[in-house]
mmCIF file of C-alpha atoms in Angstrom:
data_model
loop_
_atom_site.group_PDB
_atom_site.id
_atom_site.type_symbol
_atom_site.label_atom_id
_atom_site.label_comp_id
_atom_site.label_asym_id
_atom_site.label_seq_id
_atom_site.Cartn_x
_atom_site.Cartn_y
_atom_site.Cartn_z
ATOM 1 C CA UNK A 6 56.375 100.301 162.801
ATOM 2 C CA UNK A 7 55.644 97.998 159.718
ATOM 3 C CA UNK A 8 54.887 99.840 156.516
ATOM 4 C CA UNK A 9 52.006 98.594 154.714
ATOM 5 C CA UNK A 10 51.431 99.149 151.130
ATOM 6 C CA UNK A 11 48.379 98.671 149.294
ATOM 7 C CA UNK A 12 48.099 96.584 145.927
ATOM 8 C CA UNK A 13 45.214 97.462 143.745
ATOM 9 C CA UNK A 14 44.187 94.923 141.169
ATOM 10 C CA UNK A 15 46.982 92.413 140.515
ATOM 11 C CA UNK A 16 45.073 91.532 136.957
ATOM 12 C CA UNK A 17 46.135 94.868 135.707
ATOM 13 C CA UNK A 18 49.826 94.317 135.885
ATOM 14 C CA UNK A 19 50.013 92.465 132.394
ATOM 15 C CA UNK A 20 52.072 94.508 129.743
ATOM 16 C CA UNK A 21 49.337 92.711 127.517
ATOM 17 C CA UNK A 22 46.124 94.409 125.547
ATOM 18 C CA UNK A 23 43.025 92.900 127.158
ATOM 19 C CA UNK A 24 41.044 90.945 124.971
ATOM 20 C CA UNK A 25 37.756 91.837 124.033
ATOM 21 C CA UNK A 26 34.809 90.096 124.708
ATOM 22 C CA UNK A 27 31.853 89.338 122.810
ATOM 23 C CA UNK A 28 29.209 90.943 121.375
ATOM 24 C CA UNK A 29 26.454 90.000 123.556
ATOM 25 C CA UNK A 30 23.355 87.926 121.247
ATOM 26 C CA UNK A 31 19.938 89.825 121.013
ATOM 27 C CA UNK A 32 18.146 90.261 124.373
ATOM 28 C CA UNK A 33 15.605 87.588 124.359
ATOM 29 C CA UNK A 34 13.780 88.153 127.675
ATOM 30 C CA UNK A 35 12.225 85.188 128.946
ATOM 31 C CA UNK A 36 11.602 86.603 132.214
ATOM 32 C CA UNK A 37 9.865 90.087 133.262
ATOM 33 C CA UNK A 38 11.191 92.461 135.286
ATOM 34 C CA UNK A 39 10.109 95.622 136.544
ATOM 35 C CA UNK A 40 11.463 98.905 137.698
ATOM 36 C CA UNK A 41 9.780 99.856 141.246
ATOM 37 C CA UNK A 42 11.998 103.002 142.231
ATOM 38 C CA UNK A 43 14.917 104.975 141.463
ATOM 39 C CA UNK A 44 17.256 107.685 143.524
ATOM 40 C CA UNK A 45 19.910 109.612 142.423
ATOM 41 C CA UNK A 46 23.244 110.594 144.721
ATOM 42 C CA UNK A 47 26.542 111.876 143.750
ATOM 43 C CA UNK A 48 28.652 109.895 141.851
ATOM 44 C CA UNK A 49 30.542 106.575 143.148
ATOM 45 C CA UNK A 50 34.239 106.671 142.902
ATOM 46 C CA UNK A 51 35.216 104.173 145.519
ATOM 47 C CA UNK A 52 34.802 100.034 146.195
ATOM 48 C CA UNK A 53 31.318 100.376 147.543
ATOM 49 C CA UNK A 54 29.142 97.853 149.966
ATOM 50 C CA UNK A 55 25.818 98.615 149.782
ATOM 51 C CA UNK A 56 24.138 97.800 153.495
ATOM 52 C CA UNK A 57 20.981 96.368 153.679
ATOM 53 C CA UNK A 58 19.190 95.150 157.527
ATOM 54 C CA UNK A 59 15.604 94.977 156.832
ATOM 55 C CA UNK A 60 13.535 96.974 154.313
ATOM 56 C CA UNK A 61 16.217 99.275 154.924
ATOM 57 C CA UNK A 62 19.284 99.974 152.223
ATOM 58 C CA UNK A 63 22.128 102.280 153.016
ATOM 59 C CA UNK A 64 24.080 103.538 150.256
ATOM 60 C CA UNK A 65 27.205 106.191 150.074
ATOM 61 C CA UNK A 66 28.485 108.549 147.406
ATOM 62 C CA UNK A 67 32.058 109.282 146.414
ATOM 63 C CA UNK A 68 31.881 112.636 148.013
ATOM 64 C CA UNK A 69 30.529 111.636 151.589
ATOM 65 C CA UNK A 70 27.028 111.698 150.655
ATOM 66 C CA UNK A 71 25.348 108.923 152.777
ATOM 67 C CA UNK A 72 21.572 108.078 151.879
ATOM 68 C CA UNK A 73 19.101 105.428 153.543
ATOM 69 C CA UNK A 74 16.270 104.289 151.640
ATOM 70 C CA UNK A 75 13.065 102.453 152.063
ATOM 71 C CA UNK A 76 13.655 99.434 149.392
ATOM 72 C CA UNK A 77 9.896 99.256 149.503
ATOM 73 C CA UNK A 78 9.243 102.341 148.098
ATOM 74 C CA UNK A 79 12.662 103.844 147.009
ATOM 75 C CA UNK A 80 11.663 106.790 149.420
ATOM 76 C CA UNK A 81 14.559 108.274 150.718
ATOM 77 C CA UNK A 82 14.436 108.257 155.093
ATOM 78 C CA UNK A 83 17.189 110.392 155.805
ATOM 79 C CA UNK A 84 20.458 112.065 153.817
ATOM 80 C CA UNK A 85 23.659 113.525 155.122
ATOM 81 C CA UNK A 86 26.940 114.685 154.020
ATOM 82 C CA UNK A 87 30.272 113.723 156.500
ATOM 83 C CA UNK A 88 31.949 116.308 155.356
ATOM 84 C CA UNK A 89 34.802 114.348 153.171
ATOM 85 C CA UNK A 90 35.541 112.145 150.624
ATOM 86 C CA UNK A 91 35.079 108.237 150.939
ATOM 87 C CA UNK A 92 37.204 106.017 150.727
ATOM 88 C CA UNK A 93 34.940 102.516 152.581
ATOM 89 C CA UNK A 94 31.603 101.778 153.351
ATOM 90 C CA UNK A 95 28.951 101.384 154.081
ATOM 91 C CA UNK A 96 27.881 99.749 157.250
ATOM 92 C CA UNK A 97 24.535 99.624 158.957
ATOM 93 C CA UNK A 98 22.036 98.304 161.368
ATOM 94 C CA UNK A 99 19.214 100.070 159.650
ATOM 95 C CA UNK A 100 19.472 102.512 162.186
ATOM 96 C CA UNK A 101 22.506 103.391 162.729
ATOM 97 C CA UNK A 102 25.231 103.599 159.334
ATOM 98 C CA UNK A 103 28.588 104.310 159.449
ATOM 99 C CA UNK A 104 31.873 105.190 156.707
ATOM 100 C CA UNK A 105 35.617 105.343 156.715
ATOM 101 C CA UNK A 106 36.726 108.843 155.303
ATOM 102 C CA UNK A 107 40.131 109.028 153.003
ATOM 103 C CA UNK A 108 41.666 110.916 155.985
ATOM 104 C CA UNK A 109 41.340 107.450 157.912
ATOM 105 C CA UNK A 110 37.602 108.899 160.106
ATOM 106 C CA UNK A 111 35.694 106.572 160.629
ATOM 107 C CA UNK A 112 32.324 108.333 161.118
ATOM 108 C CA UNK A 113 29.098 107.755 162.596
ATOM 109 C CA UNK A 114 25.783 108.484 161.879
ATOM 110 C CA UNK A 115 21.930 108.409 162.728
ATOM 111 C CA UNK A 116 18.350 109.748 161.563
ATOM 112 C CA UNK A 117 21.051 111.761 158.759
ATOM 113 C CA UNK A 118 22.963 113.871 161.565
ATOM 114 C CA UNK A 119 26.746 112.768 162.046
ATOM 115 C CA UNK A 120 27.009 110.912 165.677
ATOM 116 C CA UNK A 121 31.040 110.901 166.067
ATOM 117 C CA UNK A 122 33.654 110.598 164.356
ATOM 118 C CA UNK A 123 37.064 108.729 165.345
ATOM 119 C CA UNK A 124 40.788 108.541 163.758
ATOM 120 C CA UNK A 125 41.528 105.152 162.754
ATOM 121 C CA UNK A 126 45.057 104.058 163.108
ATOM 122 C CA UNK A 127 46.052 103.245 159.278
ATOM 123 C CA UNK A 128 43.625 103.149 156.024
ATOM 124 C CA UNK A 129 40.602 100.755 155.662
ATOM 125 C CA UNK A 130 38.769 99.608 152.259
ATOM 126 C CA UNK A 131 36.631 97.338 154.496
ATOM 127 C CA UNK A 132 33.101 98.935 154.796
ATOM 128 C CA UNK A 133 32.184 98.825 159.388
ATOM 129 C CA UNK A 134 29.467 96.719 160.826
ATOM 130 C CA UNK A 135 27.660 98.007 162.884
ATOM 131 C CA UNK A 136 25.854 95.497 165.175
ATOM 132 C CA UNK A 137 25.036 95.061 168.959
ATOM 133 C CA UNK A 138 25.085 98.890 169.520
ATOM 134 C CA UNK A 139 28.827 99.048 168.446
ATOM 135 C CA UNK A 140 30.653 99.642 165.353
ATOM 136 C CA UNK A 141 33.750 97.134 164.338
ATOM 137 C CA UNK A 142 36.396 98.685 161.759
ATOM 138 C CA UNK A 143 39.105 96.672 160.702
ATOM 139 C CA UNK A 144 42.232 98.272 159.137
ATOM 140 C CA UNK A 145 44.667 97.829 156.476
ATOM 141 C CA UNK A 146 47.539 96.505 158.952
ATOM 142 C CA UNK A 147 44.730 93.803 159.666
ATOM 143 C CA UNK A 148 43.856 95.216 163.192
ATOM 144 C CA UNK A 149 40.126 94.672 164.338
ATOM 145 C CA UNK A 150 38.507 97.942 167.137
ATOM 146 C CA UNK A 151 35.211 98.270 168.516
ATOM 147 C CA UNK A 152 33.652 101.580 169.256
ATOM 148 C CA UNK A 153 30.633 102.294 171.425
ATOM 149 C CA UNK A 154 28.324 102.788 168.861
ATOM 150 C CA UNK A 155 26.679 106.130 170.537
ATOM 151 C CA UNK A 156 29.483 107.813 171.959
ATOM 152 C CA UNK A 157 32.615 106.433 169.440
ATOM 153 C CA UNK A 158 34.242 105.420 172.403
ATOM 154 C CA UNK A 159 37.293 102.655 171.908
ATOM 155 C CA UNK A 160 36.261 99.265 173.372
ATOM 156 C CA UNK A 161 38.995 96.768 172.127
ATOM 157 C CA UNK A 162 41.567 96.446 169.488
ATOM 158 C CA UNK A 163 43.069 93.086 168.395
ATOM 159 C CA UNK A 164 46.081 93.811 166.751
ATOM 160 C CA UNK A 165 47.341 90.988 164.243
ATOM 161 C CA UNK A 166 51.454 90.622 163.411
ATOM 162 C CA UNK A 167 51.731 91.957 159.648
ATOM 163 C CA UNK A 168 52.972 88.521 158.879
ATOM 164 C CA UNK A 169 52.375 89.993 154.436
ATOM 165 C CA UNK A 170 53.678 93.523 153.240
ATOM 166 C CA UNK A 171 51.163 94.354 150.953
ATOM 167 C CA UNK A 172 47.025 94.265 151.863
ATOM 168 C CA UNK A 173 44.397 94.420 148.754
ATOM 169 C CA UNK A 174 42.480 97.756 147.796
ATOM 170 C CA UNK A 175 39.332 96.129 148.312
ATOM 171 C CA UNK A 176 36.311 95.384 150.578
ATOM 172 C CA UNK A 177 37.192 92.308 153.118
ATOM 173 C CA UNK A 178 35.175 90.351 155.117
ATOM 174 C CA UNK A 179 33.473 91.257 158.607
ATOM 175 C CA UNK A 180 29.805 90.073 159.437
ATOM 176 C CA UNK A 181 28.359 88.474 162.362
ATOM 177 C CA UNK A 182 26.859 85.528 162.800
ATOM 178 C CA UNK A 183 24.979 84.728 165.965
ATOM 179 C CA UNK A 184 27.274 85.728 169.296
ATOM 180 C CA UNK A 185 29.993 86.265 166.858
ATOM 181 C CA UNK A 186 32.129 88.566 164.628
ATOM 182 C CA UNK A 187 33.313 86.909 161.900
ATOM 183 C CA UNK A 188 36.561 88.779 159.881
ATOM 184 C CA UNK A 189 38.816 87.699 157.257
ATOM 185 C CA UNK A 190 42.530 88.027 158.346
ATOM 186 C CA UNK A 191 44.580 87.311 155.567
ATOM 187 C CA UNK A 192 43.304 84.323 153.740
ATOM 188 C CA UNK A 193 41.573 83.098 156.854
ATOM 189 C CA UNK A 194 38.226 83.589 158.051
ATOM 190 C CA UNK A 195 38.303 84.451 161.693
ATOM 191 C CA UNK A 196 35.358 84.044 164.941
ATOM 192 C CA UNK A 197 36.203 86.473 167.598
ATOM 193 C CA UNK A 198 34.509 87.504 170.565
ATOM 194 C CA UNK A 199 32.926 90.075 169.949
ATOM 195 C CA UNK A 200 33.192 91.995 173.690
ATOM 196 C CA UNK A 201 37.125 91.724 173.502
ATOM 197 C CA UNK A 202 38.059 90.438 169.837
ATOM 198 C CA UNK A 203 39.677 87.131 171.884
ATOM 199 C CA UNK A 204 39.931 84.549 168.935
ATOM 200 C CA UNK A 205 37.514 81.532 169.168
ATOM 201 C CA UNK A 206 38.329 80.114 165.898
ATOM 202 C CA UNK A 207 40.505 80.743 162.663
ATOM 203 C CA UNK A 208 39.884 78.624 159.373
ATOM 204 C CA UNK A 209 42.102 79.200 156.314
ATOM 205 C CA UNK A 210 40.286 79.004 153.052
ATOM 206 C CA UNK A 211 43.809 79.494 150.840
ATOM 207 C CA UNK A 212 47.495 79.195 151.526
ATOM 208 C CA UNK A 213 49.211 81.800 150.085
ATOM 209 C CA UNK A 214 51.189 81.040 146.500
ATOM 210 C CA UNK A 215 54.120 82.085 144.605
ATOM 211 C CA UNK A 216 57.426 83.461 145.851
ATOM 212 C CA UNK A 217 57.237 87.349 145.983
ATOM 213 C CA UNK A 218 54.533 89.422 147.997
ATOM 214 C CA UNK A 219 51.905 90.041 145.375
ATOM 215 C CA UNK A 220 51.497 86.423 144.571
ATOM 216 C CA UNK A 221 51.117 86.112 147.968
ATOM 217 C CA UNK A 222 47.921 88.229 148.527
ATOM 218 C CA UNK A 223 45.295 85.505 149.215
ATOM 219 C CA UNK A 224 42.983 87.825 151.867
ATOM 220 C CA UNK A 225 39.369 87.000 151.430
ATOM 221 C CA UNK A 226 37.851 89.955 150.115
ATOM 222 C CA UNK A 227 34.468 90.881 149.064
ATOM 223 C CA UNK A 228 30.322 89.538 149.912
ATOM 224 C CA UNK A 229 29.767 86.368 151.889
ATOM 225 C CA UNK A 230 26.939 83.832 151.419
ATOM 226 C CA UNK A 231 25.872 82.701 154.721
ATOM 227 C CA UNK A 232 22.997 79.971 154.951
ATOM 228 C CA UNK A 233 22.497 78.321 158.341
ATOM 229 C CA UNK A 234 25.911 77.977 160.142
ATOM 230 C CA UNK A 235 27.433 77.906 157.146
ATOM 231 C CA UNK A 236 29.884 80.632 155.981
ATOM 232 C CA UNK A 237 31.363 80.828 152.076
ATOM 233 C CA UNK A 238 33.733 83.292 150.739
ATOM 234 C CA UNK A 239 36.414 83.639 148.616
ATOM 235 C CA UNK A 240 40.028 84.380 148.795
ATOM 236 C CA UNK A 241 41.603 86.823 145.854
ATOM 237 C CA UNK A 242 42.590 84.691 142.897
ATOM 238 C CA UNK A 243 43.061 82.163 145.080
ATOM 239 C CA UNK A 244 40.032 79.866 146.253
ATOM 240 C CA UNK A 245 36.795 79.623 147.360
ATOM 241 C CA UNK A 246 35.934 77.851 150.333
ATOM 242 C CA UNK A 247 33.030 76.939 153.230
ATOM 243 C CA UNK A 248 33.109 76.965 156.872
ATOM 244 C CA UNK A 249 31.068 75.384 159.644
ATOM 245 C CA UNK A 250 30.931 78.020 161.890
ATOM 246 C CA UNK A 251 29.739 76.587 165.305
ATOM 247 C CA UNK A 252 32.695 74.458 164.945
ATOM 248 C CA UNK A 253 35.235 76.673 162.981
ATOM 249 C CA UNK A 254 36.097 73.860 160.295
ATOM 250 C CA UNK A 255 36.583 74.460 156.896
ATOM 251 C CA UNK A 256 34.080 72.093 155.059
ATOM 252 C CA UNK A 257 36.061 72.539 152.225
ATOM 253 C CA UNK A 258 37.875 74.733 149.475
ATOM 254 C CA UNK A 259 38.071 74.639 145.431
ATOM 255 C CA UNK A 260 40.650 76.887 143.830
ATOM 256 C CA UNK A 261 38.934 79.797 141.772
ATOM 257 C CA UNK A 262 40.827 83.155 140.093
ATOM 258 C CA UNK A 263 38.316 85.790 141.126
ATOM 259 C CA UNK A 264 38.512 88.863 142.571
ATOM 260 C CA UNK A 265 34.671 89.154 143.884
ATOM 261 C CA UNK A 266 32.763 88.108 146.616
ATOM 262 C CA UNK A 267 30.639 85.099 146.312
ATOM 263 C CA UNK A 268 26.744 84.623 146.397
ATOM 264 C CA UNK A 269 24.554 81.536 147.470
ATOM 265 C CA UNK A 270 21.429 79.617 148.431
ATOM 266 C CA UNK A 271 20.878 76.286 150.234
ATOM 267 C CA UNK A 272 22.016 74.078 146.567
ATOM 268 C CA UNK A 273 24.910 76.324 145.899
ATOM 269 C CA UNK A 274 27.526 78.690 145.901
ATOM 270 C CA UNK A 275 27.706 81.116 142.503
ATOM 271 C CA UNK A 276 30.868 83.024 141.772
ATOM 272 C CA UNK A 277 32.579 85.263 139.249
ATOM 273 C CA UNK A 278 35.958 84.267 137.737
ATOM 274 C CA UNK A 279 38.567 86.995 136.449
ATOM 275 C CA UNK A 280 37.572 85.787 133.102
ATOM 276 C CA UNK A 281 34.046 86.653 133.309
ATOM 277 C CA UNK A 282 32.748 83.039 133.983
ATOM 278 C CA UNK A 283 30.333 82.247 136.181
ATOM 279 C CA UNK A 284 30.200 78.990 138.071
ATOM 280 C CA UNK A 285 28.255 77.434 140.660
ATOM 281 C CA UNK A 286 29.661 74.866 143.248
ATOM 282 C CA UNK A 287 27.625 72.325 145.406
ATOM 283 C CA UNK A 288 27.249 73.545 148.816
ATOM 284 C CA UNK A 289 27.706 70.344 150.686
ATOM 285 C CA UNK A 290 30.732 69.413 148.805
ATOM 286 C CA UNK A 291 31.686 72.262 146.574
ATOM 287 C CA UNK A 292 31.672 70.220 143.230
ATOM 288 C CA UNK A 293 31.292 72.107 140.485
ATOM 289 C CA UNK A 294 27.473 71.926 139.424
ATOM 290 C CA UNK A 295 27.771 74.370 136.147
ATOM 291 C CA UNK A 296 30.110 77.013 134.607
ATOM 292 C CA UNK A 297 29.273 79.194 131.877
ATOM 293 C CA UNK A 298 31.240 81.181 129.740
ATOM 294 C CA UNK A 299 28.425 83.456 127.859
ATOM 295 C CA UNK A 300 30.257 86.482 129.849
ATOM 296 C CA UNK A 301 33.556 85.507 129.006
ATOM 297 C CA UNK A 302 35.986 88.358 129.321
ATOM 298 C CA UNK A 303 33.834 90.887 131.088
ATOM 299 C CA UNK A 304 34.615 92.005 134.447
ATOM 300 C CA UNK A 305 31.466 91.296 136.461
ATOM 301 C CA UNK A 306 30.440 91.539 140.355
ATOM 302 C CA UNK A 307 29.397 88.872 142.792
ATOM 303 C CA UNK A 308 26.473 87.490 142.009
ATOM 304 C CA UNK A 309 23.452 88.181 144.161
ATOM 305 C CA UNK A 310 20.957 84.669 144.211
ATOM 306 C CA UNK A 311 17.373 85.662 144.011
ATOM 307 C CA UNK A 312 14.028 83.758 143.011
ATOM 308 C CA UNK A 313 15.350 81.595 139.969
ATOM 309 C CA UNK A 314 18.089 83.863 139.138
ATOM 310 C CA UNK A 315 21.190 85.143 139.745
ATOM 311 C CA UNK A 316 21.954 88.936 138.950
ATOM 312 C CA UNK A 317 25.172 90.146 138.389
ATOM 313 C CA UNK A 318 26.221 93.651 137.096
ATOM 314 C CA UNK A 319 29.215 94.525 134.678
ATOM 315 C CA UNK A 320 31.593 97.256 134.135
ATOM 316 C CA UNK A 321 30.351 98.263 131.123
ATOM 317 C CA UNK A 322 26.725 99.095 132.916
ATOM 318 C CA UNK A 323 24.273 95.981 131.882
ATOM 319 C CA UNK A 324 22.838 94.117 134.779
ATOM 320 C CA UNK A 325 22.554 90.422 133.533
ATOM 321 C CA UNK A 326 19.759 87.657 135.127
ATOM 322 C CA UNK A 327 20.675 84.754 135.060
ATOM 323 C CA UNK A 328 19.087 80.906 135.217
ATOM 324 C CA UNK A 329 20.478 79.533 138.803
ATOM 325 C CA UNK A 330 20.119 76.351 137.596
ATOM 326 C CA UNK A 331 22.773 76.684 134.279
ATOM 327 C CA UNK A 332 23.566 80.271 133.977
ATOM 328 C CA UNK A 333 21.861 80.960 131.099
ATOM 329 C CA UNK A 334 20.602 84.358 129.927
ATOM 330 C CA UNK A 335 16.613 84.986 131.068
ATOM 331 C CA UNK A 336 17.107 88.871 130.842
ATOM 332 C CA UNK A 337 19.352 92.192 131.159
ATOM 333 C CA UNK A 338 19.075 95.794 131.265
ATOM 334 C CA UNK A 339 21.142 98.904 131.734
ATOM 335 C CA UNK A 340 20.082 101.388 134.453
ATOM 336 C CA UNK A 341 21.871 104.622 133.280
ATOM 337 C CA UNK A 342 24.766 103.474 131.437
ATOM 338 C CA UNK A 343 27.436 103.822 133.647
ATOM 339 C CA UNK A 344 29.421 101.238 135.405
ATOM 340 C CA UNK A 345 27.885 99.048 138.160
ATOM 341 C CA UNK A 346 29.247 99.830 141.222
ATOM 342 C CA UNK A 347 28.639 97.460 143.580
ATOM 343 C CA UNK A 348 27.215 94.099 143.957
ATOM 344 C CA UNK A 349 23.312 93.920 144.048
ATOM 345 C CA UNK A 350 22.064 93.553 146.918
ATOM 346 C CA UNK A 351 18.250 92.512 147.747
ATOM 347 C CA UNK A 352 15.943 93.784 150.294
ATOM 348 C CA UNK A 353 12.236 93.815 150.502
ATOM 349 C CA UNK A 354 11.718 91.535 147.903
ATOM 350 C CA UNK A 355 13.732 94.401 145.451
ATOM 351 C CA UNK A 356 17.093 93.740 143.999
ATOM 352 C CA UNK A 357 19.055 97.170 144.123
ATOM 353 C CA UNK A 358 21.733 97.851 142.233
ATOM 354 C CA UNK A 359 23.827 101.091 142.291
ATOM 355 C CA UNK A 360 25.916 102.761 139.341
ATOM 356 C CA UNK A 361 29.338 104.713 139.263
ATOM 357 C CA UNK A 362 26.888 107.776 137.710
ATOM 358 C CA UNK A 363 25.066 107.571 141.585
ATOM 359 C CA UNK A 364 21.512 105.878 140.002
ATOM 360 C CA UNK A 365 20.109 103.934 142.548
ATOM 361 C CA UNK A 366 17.738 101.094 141.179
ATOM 362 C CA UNK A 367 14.839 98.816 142.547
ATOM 363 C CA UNK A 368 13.590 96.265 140.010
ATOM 364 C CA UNK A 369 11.569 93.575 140.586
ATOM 365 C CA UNK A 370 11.402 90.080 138.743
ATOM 366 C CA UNK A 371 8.517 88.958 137.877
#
């Protein structure tokens, strides 16, 4: 049996005092934007995904709280508790959600009444999908199952050789795309079958670095921006890369020292750098267009592409809007105060973001 042991944020092993960053200018808003809703859950303690399939967003608490709301109206549709504490999620079809409990469940649920729950083999920071009437978990010791998404029962398993001792603390990669599940396995982004998990193609967007294991650690980790066939994502301080995936090529890759997921839209793919910059590469090509350092230093989430913006949220609980075309500042606020905890995610025309306090938040710019 191969141990696995989990590595948190490499960034925080310096000995070193983290700089500060700057005082952020005045808040000159040059663009409106307008709070539509707002719903409250327990606090969020873990690396939250917040689901979103349709007008539909699925959002989980710390505690095992699980809420699904209407992003047209913030009205909530259904609540439920599993019972435990959190430790991934969530995943959801917009009927069907389901999260990964610290005692390694992976639970089920539907219309706010808990379906089934199942004992996964090792721990998981990777929210489920659920799609196709089946829910796909992948765990720590890189393994991929499918359950039956009504009765939990085991389809498949792919089991990968633990070729790296140590797997990240954070969200990875599993979405599908057409007749596909995609999954990041290790630093490469993988299309499987999705009635047996049988490989159809594996791209690598990094190689890993360095000599020991934690330089190593190049899994791709965090939100995808998928337009067309094409796939981009990034690989933990290691790259960012895109993928053609009818073909399973890599189009091509650009090193980048982040720790987030990426966002995108048909021009470009927008990133966050471990030193709070923000930069946008050319889709086709993945030259850099712009980067801009006005966030230097902050510790900032994926950015979410929207209308003319992109909005990212901080640790220290401001939202920021951005210009997509140079990164400049149109606008920011700060929901509750508290720490963003997750990227934002948009669905009926509403960006929602969440906060570690449990504020859930529909705005609309105008």
């Amino acid at each position: 049996m191969v141990l696995i042991a989990v590595a948190a944020s490499i960034a925080a092993c310096s000995g070193t005092a983290k700089p500060k960053p700057a005082e952020l200018p005045a808040n000159n808003a040059l663009m409106g934007v307008r709070q539509a809703w707002t719903a409250k859950l327990p606090s969020v303690a873990f690396p939250l995904q917040t689901a979103v399939s349709g007008d539909i967003v699925t959002v989980a608490a710390a505690d095992g709280t699980v809420v699904a709301i209407d992003a047209r109206t913030g009205a909530e549709q259904w609540r439920a508790s599993v019972g435990a504490p959190l430790i991934a999620g969530v995943g959801s079809d917009g009927t069907m959600a389901a999260v990964v409990t610290a005692n390694n469940e992976l639970v089920a649920l539907q219309g706010g009444k808990v379906l089934w729950k199942e004992r996964l083999p090792a721990e998981t920071y990777t929210p489920p999908l659920v799609a196709g009437r089946r829910v796909f978990a992948q765990t720590a010791d890189r393994s991929t199952t499918a359950f039956d998404g009504q009765s939990g029962r085991r389809l498949w398993t792919q089991t990968r050789a633990a070729g790296d001792a140590l797997v990240l603390r954070k969200p990875g990669v599993m979405f599908p795309i057409g007749d596909t599940l995609v999954a990041g396995v290790g630093a490469r982004m993988v299309g499987m079958n999705p009635n047996n998990g049988i490989s159809r193609w594996e791209v690598p967007i990094a190689s890993p670095r360095g000599t020991n294991d934690v330089e190593r650690l190049v899994d791709l980790t965090g939100t995808v921006s998928r337009v067309g066939e094409t796939v981009c994502a990034r690989a933990y301080y290691a790259a960012v890369g895109c993928v053609d995936s009818t073909r399973g090529t890599l189009l091509w890759n650009k090193p980048s020292v982040g720790a987030e997921g990426v966002g995108g839209d048909e021009r470009a793919v927008y990133g966050t750098d471990s030193n709070g910059s923000v930069v946008a590469w050319r889709r086709t090509d993945g030259n850099v267009l712009w980067t801009s350092d006005r966030l230097r230093l902050r510790t900032l989430t994926a950015p979410l592409a929207v209308g003319r913006t992109l909005v990212i949220g901080e640790d220290t609980g401001t939202v920021h809007f951005l210009s997509r075309e140079d990164g400049s500042p149109l606008n920011r606020l700060a929901p509750d105060g508290s720490a963003i905890a997750a990227a934002p995610v948009l669905a009926a025309n509403t960006v929602v973001v969440v906060t570690r306090n449990g504020g859930v938040f529909g705005y609309r710019p105008e």
